[in-house]
């Protein structure tokens, strides 16, 4: 056995030596010029492109059979420009071994080292790669005798630059490492690899089922995958390019942060809240610069919706149209950055709005939801349409179930370089006043049901600036409710009996009403009460005065009356004052009116106002005390006047 193994080893060694000797001898006998010409012809036959070599050509037969071209440009016969669409620092072709032993030169694979790809699309929509595609289509027709196929083409450390003169778009891709399976007749084309785009490393792959049909513009199956830190995208469908590029199939995309993905794509999302986890799956139909999505299932920040979407790109202008329906939507994250009030304070936020961001995308969206959450407010079935064009937002609420009633209206926001302008018109019908007044007006002591109509306009660079310029009107009507914080009937009856008994419990209890009417006008941030009237079963209240929106303070005067008065015995009327901040105002009766209603104090009040009575009282006090009482100087007396001398 040992002798047999020894003889086998010697035989193998002899065969290897013979192969090496034969390969070395072959390398000496092969015509390198013919080999180089054969390789150039095969490259031209395979690609339909002209090989222009500006550098050296190196032919190696042993130990590997390669032909290396330096500083190569691949051009079509129609391309007369000096800037080649494809230039390569080093092009290496590896030859098949068995055909080489038979003196046939066949390329096994091609390596493009440091290739530079230039893609330019002119204003007419024609690309500098169009002649290349036409050449490939002619040279790769089925049935050609000189059909040539490479097993693989590899691109290493390449770059791609793209310029669209129509849209004004320029992009650059670096560090391209790709492996392409070059097809033969009715074979697929596949490419897979990695590249850097906008500072992110991406993995990509593409598979074309019928590459020749795709080159002709006929329909072919296609699969596309793109994955990176910003986003993952996948497409599975068909491709055709007769008059314009057409893609039909299923598209899916997901991202851990849509905000980061939009920034990576060159779009700055609004605000600083929301736009987190994102996922989309839809049936896509792309024709030219427009893509229509049907059977859309989209998820954003745990909000799930279904519907249709259309995205268009024309002349560098982007537009998005969408019609979506959802079960439940929470918009709180997107409004969290809109702080009207300063943190921990009652004042308006004075931080300036960010008016510098651009809005390159026009939005036209219609959304319906069974439930919408806005902070602590929950809306029932809601239908909303939003339109964003040129930085101006128009929001229309067709119908929303809110505060136990129905709301309708419009809200518009436009901006200039220095200020933002808002316009709002809303109508709330048959709503619960307790939650509605608390959320919209900051009034938390009102209950019942009623209607509220609001029409407001403002312009400013901050929430405080908007409050200073607020104009418009508001009308609130209510019924069958109450005002908490004071019991007008109880207070009036006690003060009617004892006007000076005090008002220690003035801010306790509640006052029911049958009808409530509040009509207010706004001008430059000042709200003027045209009519404020509360009619209850036992008391009536009317108010007049103003309220400062920037300062968030009341300055009102009112009259409270007991109901049930007659001509013979009129009802008890009590003037009162409302002053102080909106969320905690001071409410107190007019002290002079209470003194006048007291039988014991009213004469004293009149006496104090009469000069003769004051002199008589002072004289009596002087006789009793024996001390001189300082007399009040007349209104027109000088401040430094000397007292009169004593009478003898």
Coordinates of C-alpha atoms in Angstrom, one line a residue, residues 175-501:
X175 CA -17.6 53.9 -3.0
X176 CA -19.7 51.6 -5.2
X177 CA -18.9 47.9 -4.9
X178 CA -21.2 45.9 -7.2
X179 CA -21.3 42.5 -8.7
X180 CA -23.3 42.2 -12.0
X181 CA -24.4 38.9 -13.5
X182 CA -24.2 39.7 -17.3
X183 CA -27.0 37.9 -19.2
X184 CA -27.0 35.9 -22.3
X185 CA -30.1 35.2 -24.4
X186 CA -33.3 35.1 -22.2
X187 CA -31.2 35.0 -19.1
X188 CA -31.8 37.3 -16.1
X189 CA -29.7 40.3 -15.2
X190 CA -28.8 40.7 -11.5
X191 CA -26.8 43.2 -9.6
X192 CA -26.0 43.3 -5.9
X193 CA -23.6 45.3 -3.8
X194 CA -23.1 48.3 -1.6
X195 CA -22.6 52.1 -2.1
X196 CA -22.5 55.4 -0.2
X197 CA -25.3 57.9 -0.8
X198 CA -25.7 61.1 1.2
X199 CA -23.5 59.9 4.0
X200 CA -25.2 56.5 4.5
X201 CA -24.0 53.1 3.5
X202 CA -26.7 51.2 1.6
X203 CA -27.1 47.6 0.5
X204 CA -28.9 47.2 -2.8
X205 CA -29.9 44.5 -5.3
X206 CA -31.8 44.4 -8.6
X207 CA -33.0 41.5 -10.7
X208 CA -34.4 41.8 -14.2
X209 CA -36.1 38.6 -15.4
X210 CA -35.7 39.3 -19.1
X211 CA -33.0 41.8 -19.6
X212 CA -33.2 41.8 -23.4
X213 CA -36.9 42.5 -23.3
X214 CA -36.3 45.3 -20.8
X215 CA -33.7 46.9 -23.1
X216 CA -36.3 46.8 -25.9
X217 CA -38.8 48.5 -23.7
X218 CA -41.0 45.4 -23.4
X219 CA -42.4 44.2 -20.1
X220 CA -40.1 42.2 -17.9
X221 CA -40.2 41.1 -14.3
X222 CA -38.1 43.1 -11.8
X223 CA -37.2 42.9 -8.2
X224 CA -35.6 45.7 -6.3
X225 CA -34.2 45.9 -2.7
X226 CA -32.6 48.8 -0.9
X227 CA -31.7 48.7 2.7
X228 CA -29.8 51.1 5.0
X229 CA -30.0 52.9 8.3
X230 CA -32.5 55.6 7.1
X231 CA -35.0 53.3 5.3
X232 CA -35.7 49.9 3.7
X233 CA -37.5 49.8 0.4
X234 CA -38.6 46.7 -1.7
X235 CA -40.3 46.5 -5.0
X236 CA -41.6 43.4 -6.8
X237 CA -43.4 43.7 -10.1
X238 CA -42.8 44.5 -13.8
X239 CA -40.9 47.1 -15.7
X240 CA -41.5 48.6 -19.2
X241 CA -40.1 51.6 -21.1
X242 CA -42.0 52.2 -24.4
X243 CA -42.8 55.9 -24.4
X244 CA -41.9 56.4 -20.7
X245 CA -40.7 54.4 -17.8
X246 CA -43.5 52.2 -16.2
X247 CA -43.3 50.2 -13.0
X248 CA -46.2 48.1 -11.8
X249 CA -46.1 46.0 -8.7
X250 CA -46.0 45.9 -4.9
X251 CA -43.9 48.3 -3.0
X252 CA -43.1 48.3 0.7
X253 CA -41.0 50.6 2.9
X254 CA -40.3 51.0 6.5
X255 CA -38.1 53.2 8.7
X256 CA -37.3 53.5 12.4
X257 CA -37.5 57.3 12.1
X258 CA -39.4 58.9 9.2
X259 CA -38.0 62.3 10.4
X260 CA -34.4 61.0 9.8
X261 CA -35.4 59.4 6.5
X262 CA -36.9 62.6 5.2
X263 CA -33.9 64.6 6.2
X264 CA -31.7 62.0 4.4
X265 CA -33.9 62.4 1.3
X266 CA -33.5 66.2 1.4
X267 CA -36.8 67.0 3.0
X268 CA -37.1 68.9 6.3
X269 CA -40.1 67.7 8.3
X270 CA -42.1 70.3 10.1
X271 CA -41.8 70.8 13.9
X272 CA -39.8 68.6 16.2
X273 CA -42.4 66.1 17.3
X274 CA -43.7 62.9 15.8
X275 CA -42.5 61.4 12.5
X276 CA -41.1 58.3 14.2
X277 CA -41.7 54.7 13.3
X278 CA -43.0 54.4 9.7
X279 CA -44.2 51.5 7.5
X280 CA -46.0 51.4 4.1
X281 CA -47.2 48.7 1.8
X282 CA -49.2 49.3 -1.4
X283 CA -49.8 48.5 -5.0
X284 CA -47.7 50.9 -7.0
X285 CA -48.1 52.1 -10.6
X286 CA -45.3 54.4 -11.7
X287 CA -45.6 56.1 -15.1
X288 CA -43.0 58.8 -15.9
X289 CA -42.7 61.2 -13.0
X290 CA -46.0 60.2 -11.3
X291 CA -46.6 57.2 -8.9
X292 CA -50.0 56.1 -7.9
X293 CA -50.4 53.9 -4.8
X294 CA -53.6 51.9 -4.2
X295 CA -54.5 49.5 -1.5
X296 CA -52.3 51.6 0.8
X297 CA -51.7 50.4 4.3
X298 CA -49.6 53.0 6.1
X299 CA -48.5 53.2 9.7
X300 CA -46.9 56.3 11.3
X301 CA -46.3 56.7 15.1
X302 CA -48.7 53.8 15.8
X303 CA -51.4 55.5 13.6
X304 CA -52.7 53.1 11.0
X305 CA -54.6 54.2 7.9
X306 CA -55.7 52.8 4.6
X307 CA -56.5 54.4 1.2
X308 CA -54.9 55.7 -1.9
X309 CA -52.0 58.1 -2.6
X310 CA -50.5 59.9 -5.6
X311 CA -47.1 61.4 -5.8
X312 CA -46.0 63.6 -8.7
X313 CA -42.7 65.3 -9.6
X314 CA -42.8 67.9 -12.4
X315 CA -40.2 70.6 -13.1
X316 CA -38.6 70.1 -9.6
X317 CA -42.0 70.6 -8.0
X318 CA -43.4 67.8 -5.7
X319 CA -47.0 67.1 -4.9
X320 CA -48.7 64.5 -2.7
X321 CA -52.4 63.7 -2.8
X322 CA -54.0 61.2 -0.4
X323 CA -57.3 59.9 0.7
X324 CA -57.0 57.9 3.9
X325 CA -59.4 56.3 6.4
X326 CA -58.4 55.3 9.9
X327 CA -59.9 53.8 13.0
X328 CA -58.0 55.8 15.7
X329 CA -55.5 58.6 15.2
X330 CA -53.4 60.5 17.8
X331 CA -52.1 63.8 16.5
X332 CA -50.7 64.9 19.9
X333 CA -47.0 64.3 18.9
X334 CA -47.3 66.6 15.9
X335 CA -48.8 69.5 18.0
X336 CA -46.5 69.1 21.0
X337 CA -44.1 71.7 19.6
X338 CA -46.8 74.3 19.4
X339 CA -46.6 75.9 22.8
X340 CA -49.0 78.8 23.1
X341 CA -48.2 79.4 26.8
X342 CA -44.8 79.6 28.4
X343 CA -43.9 76.6 30.6
X344 CA -45.1 76.9 34.1
X345 CA -46.5 80.4 33.6
X346 CA -49.8 82.2 32.7
X347 CA -48.2 84.3 30.0
X348 CA -48.2 83.7 26.3
X349 CA -45.1 82.1 24.8
X350 CA -42.8 84.8 23.4
X351 CA -40.5 82.4 21.5
X352 CA -40.4 83.3 17.8
X353 CA -41.8 81.0 15.2
X354 CA -39.4 79.2 12.8
X355 CA -40.4 80.8 9.5
X356 CA -37.2 79.9 7.6
X357 CA -38.1 76.3 6.7
X358 CA -39.1 75.6 3.1
X359 CA -42.1 73.5 2.0
X360 CA -41.2 72.0 -1.4
X361 CA -44.0 69.5 -1.3
X362 CA -47.6 70.5 -2.0
X363 CA -50.1 68.4 0.0
X364 CA -53.7 67.7 -0.7
X365 CA -55.1 65.2 1.8
X366 CA -58.5 64.0 2.9
X367 CA -58.7 62.0 6.2
X368 CA -61.5 60.4 8.0
X369 CA -61.2 58.7 11.3
X370 CA -63.6 57.1 13.9
X371 CA -61.6 58.6 16.7
X372 CA -59.0 61.5 16.9
X373 CA -57.0 62.3 20.0
X374 CA -55.6 65.8 20.4
X375 CA -53.9 66.0 23.8
X376 CA -56.6 65.6 26.4
X377 CA -59.4 66.2 23.9
X378 CA -61.0 63.2 22.1
X379 CA -63.0 63.7 18.9
X380 CA -65.5 61.1 17.6
X381 CA -66.0 60.5 13.9
X382 CA -64.1 63.2 12.0
X383 CA -63.6 64.2 8.4
X384 CA -60.7 66.6 7.6
X385 CA -59.2 67.9 4.5
X386 CA -55.8 69.6 4.4
X387 CA -54.1 71.6 1.7
X388 CA -50.6 72.8 1.8
X389 CA -49.3 74.9 -1.1
X390 CA -46.5 77.4 -1.2
X391 CA -46.1 77.3 2.6
X392 CA -49.8 78.2 3.2
X393 CA -51.9 75.6 5.1
X394 CA -55.7 75.4 4.7
X395 CA -57.5 73.0 7.0
X396 CA -61.2 72.3 6.6
X397 CA -63.2 70.2 9.1
X398 CA -66.2 68.9 7.3
X399 CA -67.7 67.3 10.4
X400 CA -66.3 66.3 13.7
X401 CA -68.0 64.8 16.7
X402 CA -66.5 66.7 19.6
X403 CA -67.6 67.8 23.1
X404 CA -70.8 65.7 22.7
X405 CA -71.8 67.8 19.6
X406 CA -70.8 68.6 16.1
X407 CA -68.0 71.0 14.9
X408 CA -67.4 72.4 11.5
X409 CA -65.1 75.1 10.2
X410 CA -61.8 76.2 8.5
X411 CA -58.4 77.1 9.7
X412 CA -55.7 78.7 7.6
X413 CA -52.0 79.5 8.3
X414 CA -49.8 81.5 5.9
X415 CA -46.4 83.0 6.5
X416 CA -44.0 85.7 5.3
X417 CA -40.4 86.3 6.2
X418 CA -41.2 87.9 9.5
X419 CA -44.7 86.8 10.7
X420 CA -47.3 84.1 10.5
X421 CA -51.0 84.9 9.8
X422 CA -53.9 82.8 11.0
X423 CA -57.6 82.8 10.1
X424 CA -60.1 80.6 11.9
X425 CA -63.8 80.2 11.5
X426 CA -65.5 77.4 13.5
X427 CA -69.0 76.5 14.5
X428 CA -69.7 74.2 17.5
X429 CA -73.3 73.0 17.7
X430 CA -75.0 71.5 20.8
X431 CA -71.7 70.9 22.6
X432 CA -71.0 70.4 26.3
X433 CA -69.9 73.8 27.5
X434 CA -67.8 72.5 30.5
X435 CA -65.2 70.9 28.3
X436 CA -65.6 73.1 25.3
X437 CA -65.2 76.4 27.2
X438 CA -62.3 75.0 29.2
X439 CA -60.3 73.8 26.1
X440 CA -61.1 76.8 23.8
X441 CA -61.7 79.8 26.1
X442 CA -59.8 78.8 29.3
X443 CA -63.1 79.1 31.3
X444 CA -63.5 76.2 33.7
X445 CA -66.6 77.1 35.8
X446 CA -69.2 76.8 33.1
X447 CA -71.5 73.8 32.5
X448 CA -74.6 73.1 30.3
X449 CA -75.0 72.7 26.5
X450 CA -74.9 75.3 23.8
X451 CA -73.5 76.7 20.6
X452 CA -70.2 78.5 19.9
X453 CA -69.2 80.4 16.8
X454 CA -65.8 81.9 16.4
X455 CA -64.3 84.0 13.6
X456 CA -60.7 85.2 14.4
X457 CA -57.7 86.7 12.6
X458 CA -54.2 87.4 13.9
X459 CA -50.7 88.0 12.6
X460 CA -47.4 87.8 14.6
X461 CA -44.0 86.3 14.9
X462 CA -44.8 84.5 18.2
X463 CA -47.9 83.3 20.1
X464 CA -47.7 86.6 22.1
X465 CA -47.6 88.5 18.9
X466 CA -50.7 86.7 17.7
X467 CA -52.5 87.5 20.9
X468 CA -51.6 91.2 20.5
X469 CA -53.1 91.5 17.0
X470 CA -56.2 89.3 17.5
X471 CA -59.3 90.5 15.7
X472 CA -62.7 89.0 15.1
X473 CA -65.7 88.0 17.1
X474 CA -67.2 85.1 19.2
X475 CA -70.7 84.2 20.1
X476 CA -71.6 81.7 22.8
X477 CA -75.2 80.7 23.6
X478 CA -76.0 78.1 26.2
X479 CA -79.0 76.7 28.1
X480 CA -79.8 74.5 31.1
X481 CA -76.4 74.9 32.8
X482 CA -74.7 76.5 35.8
X483 CA -71.8 78.8 36.7
X484 CA -69.8 77.4 39.5
X485 CA -67.9 79.5 42.1
X486 CA -70.7 81.5 43.5
X487 CA -74.4 81.3 44.4
X488 CA -76.0 84.5 43.2
X489 CA -79.5 83.8 44.7
X490 CA -78.2 83.1 48.1
X491 CA -75.8 86.0 48.1
X492 CA -78.4 88.5 46.9
X493 CA -81.0 87.4 49.5
X494 CA -78.5 87.7 52.3
X495 CA -77.3 91.1 51.2
X496 CA -80.8 92.3 50.6
X497 CA -81.5 91.7 54.3
X498 CA -78.1 92.8 55.6
X499 CA -76.1 94.7 53.0
X500 CA -73.0 95.0 55.2
X501 CA -73.0 91.4 56.4

